[in-house]
Amino acid sequence: MSTFTAPKGTYDLLPTTNSAVYQAIRDRLSAPLRRAGYGYVETPVFEDLKLFSRGVGESTDIVTKEMFTLAKRGDEELALRPEGTASVVRATLQASLHKLGNLPVKLWYSGNFYRYERPQAGRYRQFSQVGAEALGAEDPALDAELIILADDAFRSLGLRNYALLVNSLGDKQCRPVYRAALQEFLRTLVLDEDTRRRAEINPLRVLDDKRENVQVQLADAPRLRDYLCEDCKAYDEKVRELLTAAGIAFEDAPNLVRGLDYYTRTTFEFVHNGLGAQSAIGGGGRYDGLSEMLGGPALPSVGWGLGVDRTFLAMEAEGIALDLPATTSVYAVALGEEAKNVLFTKVTELRRAGVATDLAFGVKSIKNAMKSANRSGARFALIAGDRDLAEGVVQLKDMESGEQTPVALEALVPTLKEKQL
Ligand code: AMP
């Protein structure tokens, strides 16, 4: 019988393939948020399909081509979440968090997201993000705060070879004027059927088209920058001023519109130069109209999502290895049945005292058991045979120096605790 493999575009995280590094990445990407007043939120991995078609945008690739929809059950049409923002806004409105008084509502999340994309390096059908959303405040300092926190997060992992791209998409005053001008321009170009349709529904997204023949034609496209209203211009300048004051380098990216429809004003993306085509390690922006699009009140908000998978690849590209503590500090090896009973009890005591301890299971020769002790990365091995037990001791072997000393059984837990493993 043939065995099963993980579905296309997905992969397993295993202790042998850096699952601990992924955990550390999630931890470090979220640490700056936890220090900045963001509370943890967890929403379902599936939602009403319409939340995404309305929230992310009917004309986006994410909704038209990449949604994982589930078989219809009764009246419910459900889809696996392709991103986090729509769900977090939905949850905020549902629980009326915005009415509790403390605006902005600041939330962070960590989880898996699903897009039916063509899999390639750095692009998966299930991927992992750490995200942040700050809902209910229109304040350039909030946009700047989030960008700074993302930059701090990447830096805390040792990443350096990336750039921050910043753009403003305008608001409901100035964007329609720009949209019309862009549309008029796009109608003069030679574009395929799909792209022409996109130009009619959402012309800004055509700017995001990566194809060479489209990009060439866009060289003279009207620039949103020239159409920004006074309010948007001032807002954008303030964000940039605050970033500069915080020592954050950024580049102007007039064509950065990103793949989701809900963005207004500030948009940004972190791109890493060691990743090839899938270079975005994170991105986000302001979405002042999303709450209303989902039937809620006006709730100007800003947020980002950082890609955990690509952060891992970026760290690999920069040759960064995190210094992670060994998962096992002490490894116990019993020689004989009686010794096994005694050590088993001690292992439980050690674990309860907070010392990460493992034990050789099954019937193993001392040689094999010591090999396991070595592989576990433990700092100390505990070895006990019948003779040791008769003397009321176990042998404590320092795995670095190779030195072995007898320790009285009763003194074992305090002795190892003292070493602060
Ligand atoms: P987006 O919502 O598309 O802006 O995604 C935010 C971040 O998630 C991106 O910058 C990527 O780092 C990551 N990401 C998005 N889609 C994928 C994917 N299919 N595979 C891996 N990472 C992804």
CSV table of C-alpha atoms and ligand atoms in Angstrom, one decimal:
chain,number,residue,atom,x,y,z
A,1,MET,CA,0.0,0.0,0.0
A,2,SER,CA,1.4,3.4,-0.9
A,3,THR,CA,1.9,5.8,2.0
A,4,PHE,CA,0.6,9.4,2.2
A,5,THR,CA,2.5,12.6,1.7
A,6,ALA,CA,1.5,16.1,2.8
A,7,PRO,CA,-0.7,17.9,0.2
A,8,LYS,CA,0.9,20.0,-2.5
A,9,GLY,CA,2.1,23.4,-1.3
A,10,THR,CA,2.2,22.3,2.3
A,11,TYR,CA,5.0,21.0,4.5
A,12,ASP,CA,5.5,19.5,7.9
A,13,LEU,CA,7.4,21.2,10.7
A,14,LEU,CA,9.4,18.6,12.5
A,15,PRO,CA,12.0,18.6,15.3
A,16,THR,CA,14.5,17.5,12.7
A,17,THR,CA,13.6,20.3,10.3
A,18,ASN,CA,13.6,23.3,12.6
A,19,SER,CA,10.2,23.3,14.1
A,20,ALA,CA,11.8,24.9,17.2
A,21,VAL,CA,13.2,27.7,15.0
A,22,TYR,CA,9.7,28.4,13.7
A,23,GLN,CA,8.4,28.6,17.2
A,24,ALA,CA,11.2,31.0,18.1
A,25,ILE,CA,10.5,33.1,15.0
A,26,ARG,CA,6.8,33.4,15.9
A,27,ASP,CA,7.8,34.3,19.5
A,28,ARG,CA,10.3,37.0,18.4
A,29,LEU,CA,8.1,38.4,15.7
A,30,SER,CA,5.3,38.9,18.2
A,31,ALA,CA,7.5,40.0,21.2
A,32,PRO,CA,7.6,43.7,20.2
A,33,LEU,CA,3.7,43.7,19.9
A,34,ARG,CA,3.4,42.2,23.4
A,35,ARG,CA,5.6,45.0,24.7
A,36,ALA,CA,3.4,47.6,23.0
A,37,GLY,CA,-0.1,46.9,24.4
A,38,TYR,CA,-1.3,44.5,21.8
A,39,GLY,CA,-3.5,41.7,23.1
A,40,TYR,CA,-3.6,38.2,21.7
A,41,VAL,CA,-6.6,37.3,19.5
A,42,GLU,CA,-7.5,33.9,17.9
A,43,THR,CA,-10.2,33.5,15.4
A,44,PRO,CA,-11.5,30.4,13.5
A,45,VAL,CA,-9.5,29.2,10.5
A,46,PHE,CA,-12.7,29.2,8.5
A,47,GLU,CA,-15.3,31.9,8.1
A,48,ASP,CA,-18.3,32.9,6.0
A,49,LEU,CA,-17.0,33.0,2.4
A,50,LYS,CA,-18.6,36.4,2.0
A,51,LEU,CA,-16.4,37.9,4.8
A,52,PHE,CA,-13.5,37.5,2.4
A,53,SER,CA,-15.2,38.3,-0.9
A,54,ARG,CA,-16.5,41.5,0.7
A,55,GLY,CA,-13.6,42.2,3.0
A,56,VAL,CA,-10.6,41.3,0.8
A,57,GLY,CA,-12.1,42.3,-2.5
A,58,GLU,CA,-14.2,40.7,-5.3
A,59,SER,CA,-11.5,41.5,-7.9
A,60,THR,CA,-8.4,40.3,-6.1
A,61,ASP,CA,-6.6,37.1,-7.0
A,62,ILE,CA,-6.9,36.0,-3.4
A,63,VAL,CA,-10.7,35.9,-3.7
A,64,THR,CA,-11.2,35.0,-7.4
A,65,LYS,CA,-8.5,32.3,-7.8
A,66,GLU,CA,-7.0,31.3,-4.5
A,67,MET,CA,-9.8,30.8,-2.0
A,68,PHE,CA,-10.1,27.3,-0.4
A,69,THR,CA,-13.8,27.0,-0.2
A,70,LEU,CA,-15.4,24.2,1.8
A,71,ALA,CA,-18.2,21.9,0.6
A,72,LYS,CA,-21.5,23.8,1.2
A,73,ARG,CA,-23.3,22.5,4.3
A,74,GLY,CA,-26.9,23.6,4.6
A,75,ASP,CA,-26.9,27.4,4.0
A,76,GLU,CA,-23.4,28.0,5.1
A,77,GLU,CA,-20.7,28.8,2.5
A,78,LEU,CA,-17.4,28.6,4.3
A,79,ALA,CA,-13.8,29.2,3.2
A,80,LEU,CA,-10.4,28.8,4.9
A,81,ARG,CA,-9.0,32.1,5.8
A,82,PRO,CA,-6.6,33.6,3.2
A,83,GLU,CA,-5.5,36.4,5.5
A,84,GLY,CA,-6.2,37.7,9.0
A,85,THR,CA,-7.5,41.2,8.9
A,86,ALA,CA,-11.1,40.6,7.8
A,87,SER,CA,-11.5,38.0,10.6
A,88,VAL,CA,-10.0,40.3,13.2
A,89,VAL,CA,-12.3,43.1,12.2
A,90,ARG,CA,-15.3,40.7,12.2
A,91,ALA,CA,-14.4,39.5,15.7
A,92,THR,CA,-13.9,43.1,17.0
A,93,LEU,CA,-17.3,44.2,15.7
A,94,GLN,CA,-19.0,41.0,16.9
A,95,ALA,CA,-17.7,41.5,20.5
A,96,SER,CA,-18.1,45.3,20.2
A,97,LEU,CA,-14.5,45.7,21.4
A,98,HIS,CA,-14.5,49.2,19.8
A,99,LYS,CA,-17.2,50.3,22.2
A,100,LEU,CA,-15.3,49.4,25.4
A,101,GLY,CA,-13.7,52.8,25.4
A,102,ASN,CA,-10.1,52.2,24.8
A,103,LEU,CA,-9.3,53.1,21.2
A,104,PRO,CA,-7.4,51.9,19.3
A,105,VAL,CA,-8.2,48.3,20.0
A,106,LYS,CA,-4.8,46.7,19.6
A,107,LEU,CA,-4.6,43.0,18.7
A,108,TRP,CA,-2.1,40.5,17.5
A,109,TYR,CA,-2.4,37.0,16.2
A,110,SER,CA,-0.3,34.0,15.0
A,111,GLY,CA,-1.6,31.3,12.7
A,112,ASN,CA,-1.9,29.5,9.4
A,113,PHE,CA,-3.5,30.9,6.3
A,114,TYR,CA,-4.6,29.3,3.1
A,115,ARG,CA,-4.3,30.3,-0.5
A,116,TYR,CA,-4.7,28.0,-3.5
A,117,GLU,CA,-1.5,29.4,-5.2
A,118,ARG,CA,0.9,27.7,-7.6
A,119,PRO,CA,3.4,26.4,-5.1
A,120,GLN,CA,7.1,27.5,-5.4
A,121,ALA,CA,9.9,28.4,-3.2
A,122,GLY,CA,8.5,30.8,-0.5
A,123,ARG,CA,4.9,30.4,-1.8
A,124,TYR,CA,2.8,27.8,-0.2
A,125,ARG,CA,-0.9,26.8,0.0
A,126,GLN,CA,-0.7,26.8,3.8
A,127,PHE,CA,1.6,29.5,5.3
A,128,SER,CA,2.0,31.1,8.6
A,129,GLN,CA,1.8,34.7,9.7
A,130,VAL,CA,2.2,36.8,12.8
A,131,GLY,CA,-0.1,39.7,12.4
A,132,ALA,CA,-1.1,42.9,14.2
A,133,GLU,CA,-4.1,45.2,13.9
A,134,ALA,CA,-4.8,48.5,15.6
A,135,LEU,CA,-8.5,49.4,15.1
A,136,GLY,CA,-10.3,52.7,15.7
A,137,ALA,CA,-7.8,55.4,15.4
A,138,GLU,CA,-6.7,57.7,12.7
A,139,ASP,CA,-3.2,58.8,13.8
A,140,PRO,CA,0.0,58.7,11.8
A,141,ALA,CA,1.8,57.8,15.0
A,142,LEU,CA,-0.1,54.5,15.0
A,143,ASP,CA,1.0,53.7,11.4
A,144,ALA,CA,4.5,54.5,12.4
A,145,GLU,CA,4.3,52.5,15.6
A,146,LEU,CA,3.3,49.4,13.7
A,147,ILE,CA,6.0,49.8,11.0
A,148,ILE,CA,8.6,50.3,13.7
A,149,LEU,CA,7.4,47.2,15.6
A,150,ALA,CA,7.7,45.1,12.4
A,151,ASP,CA,11.2,46.4,11.8
A,152,ASP,CA,12.2,45.7,15.4
A,153,ALA,CA,10.8,42.2,15.1
A,154,PHE,CA,12.8,41.4,11.9
A,155,ARG,CA,15.9,43.0,13.5
A,156,SER,CA,15.6,41.0,16.7
A,157,LEU,CA,16.0,37.9,14.5
A,158,GLY,CA,19.2,39.3,13.1
A,159,LEU,CA,17.8,40.1,9.7
A,160,ARG,CA,19.5,43.0,7.9
A,161,ASN,CA,19.3,42.5,4.1
A,162,TYR,CA,15.8,43.8,3.6
A,163,ALA,CA,14.2,47.1,2.5
A,164,LEU,CA,11.0,48.8,3.7
A,165,LEU,CA,8.9,50.1,0.9
A,166,VAL,CA,6.3,52.8,1.7
A,167,ASN,CA,3.5,54.3,-0.3
A,168,SER,CA,0.2,56.2,0.3
A,169,LEU,CA,-3.0,55.1,-1.5
A,170,GLY,CA,-5.0,58.2,-0.7
A,171,ASP,CA,-8.5,58.2,0.8
A,172,LYS,CA,-12.0,58.4,-0.3
A,173,GLN,CA,-11.6,62.1,-1.3
A,174,CYS,CA,-8.6,61.8,-3.5
A,175,ARG,CA,-8.4,58.2,-4.6
A,176,PRO,CA,-11.5,58.3,-6.9
A,177,VAL,CA,-10.0,61.2,-8.8
A,178,TYR,CA,-6.7,59.3,-9.3
A,179,ARG,CA,-8.6,56.1,-10.1
A,180,ALA,CA,-10.4,57.8,-12.9
A,181,ALA,CA,-7.2,59.3,-14.3
A,182,LEU,CA,-5.4,56.0,-14.1
A,183,GLN,CA,-8.3,54.2,-15.7
A,184,GLU,CA,-8.3,56.6,-18.6
A,185,PHE,CA,-4.5,56.0,-19.0
A,186,LEU,CA,-4.9,52.2,-18.8
A,187,ARG,CA,-7.5,52.3,-21.6
A,188,THR,CA,-4.8,53.5,-24.0
A,189,LEU,CA,-2.6,50.5,-23.3
A,190,VAL,CA,-2.4,47.1,-25.0
A,191,LEU,CA,-3.5,44.7,-22.4
A,192,ASP,CA,-5.0,41.2,-22.4
A,193,GLU,CA,-8.6,40.6,-21.7
A,194,ASP,CA,-8.2,39.8,-18.0
A,195,THR,CA,-6.1,42.8,-17.3
A,196,ARG,CA,-8.5,45.1,-19.1
A,197,ARG,CA,-11.3,43.8,-17.0
A,198,ARG,CA,-9.2,44.3,-13.9
A,199,ALA,CA,-8.5,47.9,-15.1
A,200,GLU,CA,-12.2,48.5,-15.1
A,201,ILE,CA,-13.0,47.0,-11.7
A,202,ASN,CA,-9.8,47.9,-9.8
A,203,PRO,CA,-7.3,49.9,-11.9
A,204,LEU,CA,-4.8,50.4,-9.0
A,205,ARG,CA,-4.2,46.7,-8.9
A,206,VAL,CA,-2.9,46.8,-12.5
A,207,LEU,CA,0.1,48.8,-11.1
A,208,ASP,CA,0.9,45.7,-9.1
A,209,ASP,CA,1.2,43.5,-12.2
A,210,LYS,CA,4.6,42.0,-12.2
A,211,ARG,CA,4.8,41.1,-15.9
A,212,GLU,CA,7.5,42.9,-17.9
A,213,ASN,CA,5.3,43.9,-20.8
A,214,VAL,CA,2.8,45.5,-18.5
A,215,GLN,CA,5.4,47.2,-16.3
A,216,VAL,CA,7.0,48.8,-19.4
A,217,GLN,CA,3.7,50.3,-20.5
A,218,LEU,CA,3.1,51.7,-17.0
A,219,ALA,CA,6.3,53.8,-17.0
A,220,ASP,CA,4.2,57.0,-17.8
A,221,ALA,CA,1.2,56.1,-15.7
A,222,PRO,CA,-0.2,59.0,-13.6
A,223,ARG,CA,1.2,58.8,-10.1
A,224,LEU,CA,-1.0,58.6,-7.0
A,225,ARG,CA,1.5,60.8,-5.2
A,226,ASP,CA,0.6,63.7,-7.5
A,227,TYR,CA,-3.1,63.3,-6.7
A,228,LEU,CA,-3.0,63.0,-2.9
A,229,CYS,CA,-5.3,65.5,-1.2
A,230,GLU,CA,-3.8,67.9,1.4
A,231,ASP,CA,-4.9,65.7,4.4
A,232,CYS,CA,-3.4,62.5,2.9
A,233,LYS,CA,-0.2,64.3,2.0
A,234,ALA,CA,0.2,65.7,5.5
A,235,TYR,CA,-0.6,62.3,7.0
A,236,ASP,CA,1.9,60.6,4.8
A,237,GLU,CA,4.6,63.1,5.6
A,238,LYS,CA,4.0,62.7,9.3
A,239,VAL,CA,4.3,58.9,9.1
A,240,ARG,CA,7.6,59.3,7.2
A,241,GLU,CA,8.9,61.9,9.7
A,242,LEU,CA,8.2,59.6,12.6
A,243,LEU,CA,9.9,56.7,10.9
A,244,THR,CA,13.0,58.8,10.1
A,245,ALA,CA,13.1,60.0,13.8
A,246,ALA,CA,13.1,56.4,14.9
A,247,GLY,CA,16.0,55.6,12.6
A,248,ILE,CA,14.1,53.5,10.2
A,249,ALA,CA,15.2,53.6,6.6
A,250,PHE,CA,12.5,53.3,3.9
A,251,GLU,CA,12.1,53.7,0.2
A,252,ASP,CA,9.3,55.4,-1.7
A,253,ALA,CA,7.4,52.8,-3.7
A,254,PRO,CA,4.8,54.7,-5.8
A,255,ASN,CA,3.4,51.4,-7.4
A,256,LEU,CA,3.0,49.5,-4.2
A,257,VAL,CA,-0.7,48.8,-3.9
A,258,ARG,CA,-0.6,45.2,-2.6
A,259,GLY,CA,-3.0,42.4,-3.4
A,260,LEU,CA,-5.9,43.4,-1.2
A,261,ASP,CA,-8.6,45.9,-1.9
A,262,TYR,CA,-9.2,47.4,1.5
A,263,TYR,CA,-6.1,49.5,1.9
A,264,THR,CA,-6.2,53.3,2.2
A,265,ARG,CA,-3.4,55.8,2.8
A,266,THR,CA,-0.3,54.2,4.3
A,267,THR,CA,0.8,50.9,2.7
A,268,PHE,CA,4.1,49.2,3.2
A,269,GLU,CA,6.0,46.1,2.5
A,270,PHE,CA,9.3,44.6,3.7
A,271,VAL,CA,11.2,43.0,0.9
A,272,HIS,CA,14.2,40.7,1.4
A,273,ASN,CA,16.9,40.6,-1.2
A,274,GLY,CA,17.9,37.0,-0.7
A,275,LEU,CA,14.6,35.4,-1.7
A,276,GLY,CA,14.1,35.6,-5.4
A,277,ALA,CA,10.6,36.2,-6.8
A,278,GLN,CA,8.8,35.8,-3.5
A,279,SER,CA,10.6,38.5,-1.7
A,280,ALA,CA,8.0,40.1,0.6
A,281,ILE,CA,8.6,39.0,4.1
A,282,GLY,CA,5.8,41.1,5.5
A,283,GLY,CA,3.5,43.9,4.7
A,284,GLY,CA,0.4,45.9,5.6
A,285,GLY,CA,-1.2,49.2,5.7
A,286,ARG,CA,-4.2,51.3,6.7
A,287,TYR,CA,-7.7,50.2,6.0
A,288,ASP,CA,-10.1,53.0,7.0
A,289,GLY,CA,-13.1,51.7,5.1
A,290,LEU,CA,-13.0,47.9,5.9
A,291,SER,CA,-15.2,48.0,9.0
A,292,GLU,CA,-18.0,49.8,7.0
A,293,MET,CA,-17.6,47.3,4.1
A,294,LEU,CA,-18.3,44.6,6.7
A,295,GLY,CA,-21.4,46.4,8.0
A,296,GLY,CA,-19.8,48.0,11.0
A,297,PRO,CA,-19.3,51.7,12.0
A,298,ALA,CA,-16.4,53.8,10.6
A,299,LEU,CA,-13.3,52.3,12.3
A,300,PRO,CA,-10.1,53.7,10.8
A,301,SER,CA,-7.5,51.0,11.3
A,302,VAL,CA,-4.0,49.9,10.4
A,303,GLY,CA,-2.3,46.5,10.5
A,304,TRP,CA,0.3,44.1,9.1
A,305,GLY,CA,1.1,40.5,8.5
A,306,LEU,CA,4.6,39.1,8.6
A,307,GLY,CA,5.3,35.8,6.9
A,308,VAL,CA,6.9,33.2,9.2
A,309,ASP,CA,7.9,30.8,6.4
A,310,ARG,CA,9.6,33.5,4.4
A,311,THR,CA,11.2,35.0,7.5
A,312,PHE,CA,12.7,31.5,8.0
A,313,LEU,CA,14.0,31.5,4.4
A,314,ALA,CA,15.4,35.0,4.7
A,315,MET,CA,17.3,33.9,7.9
A,316,GLU,CA,18.7,31.0,5.9
A,317,ALA,CA,19.7,33.3,3.1
A,318,GLU,CA,21.6,35.5,5.6
A,319,GLY,CA,23.1,32.5,7.3
A,320,ILE,CA,21.5,33.4,10.6
A,321,ALA,CA,21.3,30.6,13.2
A,322,LEU,CA,19.4,31.3,16.4
A,323,ASP,CA,21.0,30.2,19.5
A,324,LEU,CA,18.3,28.0,20.9
A,325,PRO,CA,18.6,26.2,24.2
A,326,ALA,CA,18.7,22.4,24.1
A,327,THR,CA,15.3,21.0,24.7
A,328,THR,CA,16.7,18.4,27.1
A,329,SER,CA,19.1,19.3,29.9
A,330,VAL,CA,19.4,16.0,31.6
A,331,TYR,CA,19.3,12.5,30.1
A,332,ALA,CA,18.9,9.5,32.3
A,333,VAL,CA,20.4,6.1,31.5
A,334,ALA,CA,19.5,3.1,33.7
A,335,LEU,CA,21.5,0.0,33.8
A,336,GLY,CA,19.1,-2.7,34.8
A,337,GLU,CA,15.5,-3.0,35.9
A,338,GLU,CA,15.8,-1.8,39.5
A,339,ALA,CA,17.9,1.2,38.4
A,340,LYS,CA,15.2,2.0,35.8
A,341,ASN,CA,12.5,2.1,38.5
A,342,VAL,CA,14.6,4.5,40.7
A,343,LEU,CA,15.6,6.7,37.8
A,344,PHE,CA,12.1,6.9,36.4
A,345,THR,CA,10.9,8.3,39.8
A,346,LYS,CA,13.8,10.8,39.8
A,347,VAL,CA,13.1,11.9,36.2
A,348,THR,CA,9.5,12.8,37.2
A,349,GLU,CA,10.8,14.7,40.3
A,350,LEU,CA,13.3,16.6,38.1
A,351,ARG,CA,10.7,17.5,35.6
A,352,ARG,CA,8.3,18.7,38.3
A,353,ALA,CA,11.2,20.8,39.6
A,354,GLY,CA,11.5,22.5,36.2
A,355,VAL,CA,14.6,20.6,34.8
A,356,ALA,CA,14.0,19.4,31.2
A,357,THR,CA,14.8,15.7,31.5
A,358,ASP,CA,14.5,12.7,29.3
A,359,LEU,CA,15.1,9.0,29.8
A,360,ALA,CA,16.4,6.1,27.7
A,361,PHE,CA,13.4,3.9,26.9
A,362,GLY,CA,13.2,0.4,25.6
A,363,VAL,CA,16.0,-2.1,26.1
A,364,LYS,CA,19.3,-0.5,25.0
A,365,SER,CA,22.9,-1.3,25.5
A,366,ILE,CA,24.8,1.4,27.5
A,367,LYS,CA,26.6,2.3,24.3
A,368,ASN,CA,23.3,3.0,22.5
A,369,ALA,CA,21.8,4.7,25.5
A,370,MET,CA,24.8,7.1,25.7
A,371,LYS,CA,24.5,7.8,22.0
A,372,SER,CA,20.9,8.9,22.6
A,373,ALA,CA,22.1,11.0,25.5
A,374,ASN,CA,24.5,12.7,23.1
A,375,ARG,CA,22.0,13.2,20.4
A,376,SER,CA,19.5,14.8,22.9
A,377,GLY,CA,21.9,17.7,23.4
A,378,ALA,CA,21.6,17.2,27.2
A,379,ARG,CA,24.2,18.9,29.3
A,380,PHE,CA,24.3,16.1,31.8
A,381,ALA,CA,23.7,12.3,31.7
A,382,LEU,CA,22.5,10.5,34.8
A,383,ILE,CA,23.7,7.0,34.9
A,384,ALA,CA,22.7,4.4,37.5
A,385,GLY,CA,23.5,0.7,37.8
A,386,ASP,CA,22.8,-1.7,40.7
A,387,ARG,CA,26.1,-1.0,42.3
A,388,ASP,CA,25.4,2.8,42.4
A,389,LEU,CA,22.0,2.2,43.9
A,390,ALA,CA,23.5,0.0,46.6
A,391,GLU,CA,25.6,3.0,47.5
A,392,GLY,CA,22.7,5.3,47.3
A,393,VAL,CA,24.2,7.4,44.5
A,394,VAL,CA,23.8,8.0,40.8
A,395,GLN,CA,26.6,9.0,38.4
A,396,LEU,CA,26.3,12.5,37.0
A,397,LYS,CA,28.2,12.9,33.8
A,398,ASP,CA,29.0,16.3,32.4
A,399,MET,CA,28.6,15.8,28.6
A,400,GLU,CA,30.9,18.6,27.7
A,401,SER,CA,33.9,17.8,29.9
A,402,GLY,CA,33.2,14.1,30.1
A,403,GLU,CA,33.8,14.3,33.9
A,404,GLN,CA,31.7,11.9,36.0
A,405,THR,CA,30.9,12.4,39.7
A,406,PRO,CA,28.7,10.4,42.1
A,407,VAL,CA,25.7,12.3,43.6
A,408,ALA,CA,23.7,11.1,46.5
A,409,LEU,CA,20.1,10.2,45.3
A,410,GLU,CA,18.5,12.6,47.8
A,411,ALA,CA,20.7,15.4,46.7
A,412,LEU,CA,20.1,14.9,43.0
A,413,VAL,CA,17.2,17.2,42.4
A,414,PRO,CA,18.6,20.2,44.4
A,415,THR,CA,22.0,19.7,42.8
A,416,LEU,CA,20.7,19.8,39.3
A,417,LYS,CA,18.3,22.7,40.1
A,418,GLU,CA,21.2,24.7,41.4
A,419,LYS,CA,22.9,24.4,38.0
A,420,GLN,CA,20.0,26.4,36.5
A,421,LEU,CA,19.8,24.3,33.4
B,1,AMP,P1,-0.2,39.5,2.3
B,1,AMP,O1,-1.5,39.3,3.1
B,1,AMP,O2,-0.3,38.9,0.9
B,1,AMP,O3,0.3,40.9,2.3
B,1,AMP,O4,0.9,38.6,3.0
B,1,AMP,C1,1.6,39.0,4.1
B,1,AMP,C2,2.9,38.2,4.2
B,1,AMP,O5,2.6,36.8,4.3
B,1,AMP,C3,3.7,38.3,2.9
B,1,AMP,O6,4.6,39.4,3.0
B,1,AMP,C4,4.5,37.0,2.9
B,1,AMP,O7,5.6,37.1,3.8
B,1,AMP,C5,3.5,36.1,3.6
B,1,AMP,N1,2.7,35.3,2.5
B,1,AMP,C6,1.7,35.6,1.8
B,1,AMP,N2,1.3,34.6,0.9
B,1,AMP,C7,2.1,33.6,1.1
B,1,AMP,C8,2.3,32.3,0.6
B,1,AMP,N3,1.4,31.8,-0.3
B,1,AMP,N4,3.3,31.5,1.0
B,1,AMP,C9,4.2,32.0,2.0
B,1,AMP,N5,4.1,33.2,2.5
B,1,AMP,C10,3.1,34.0,2.1
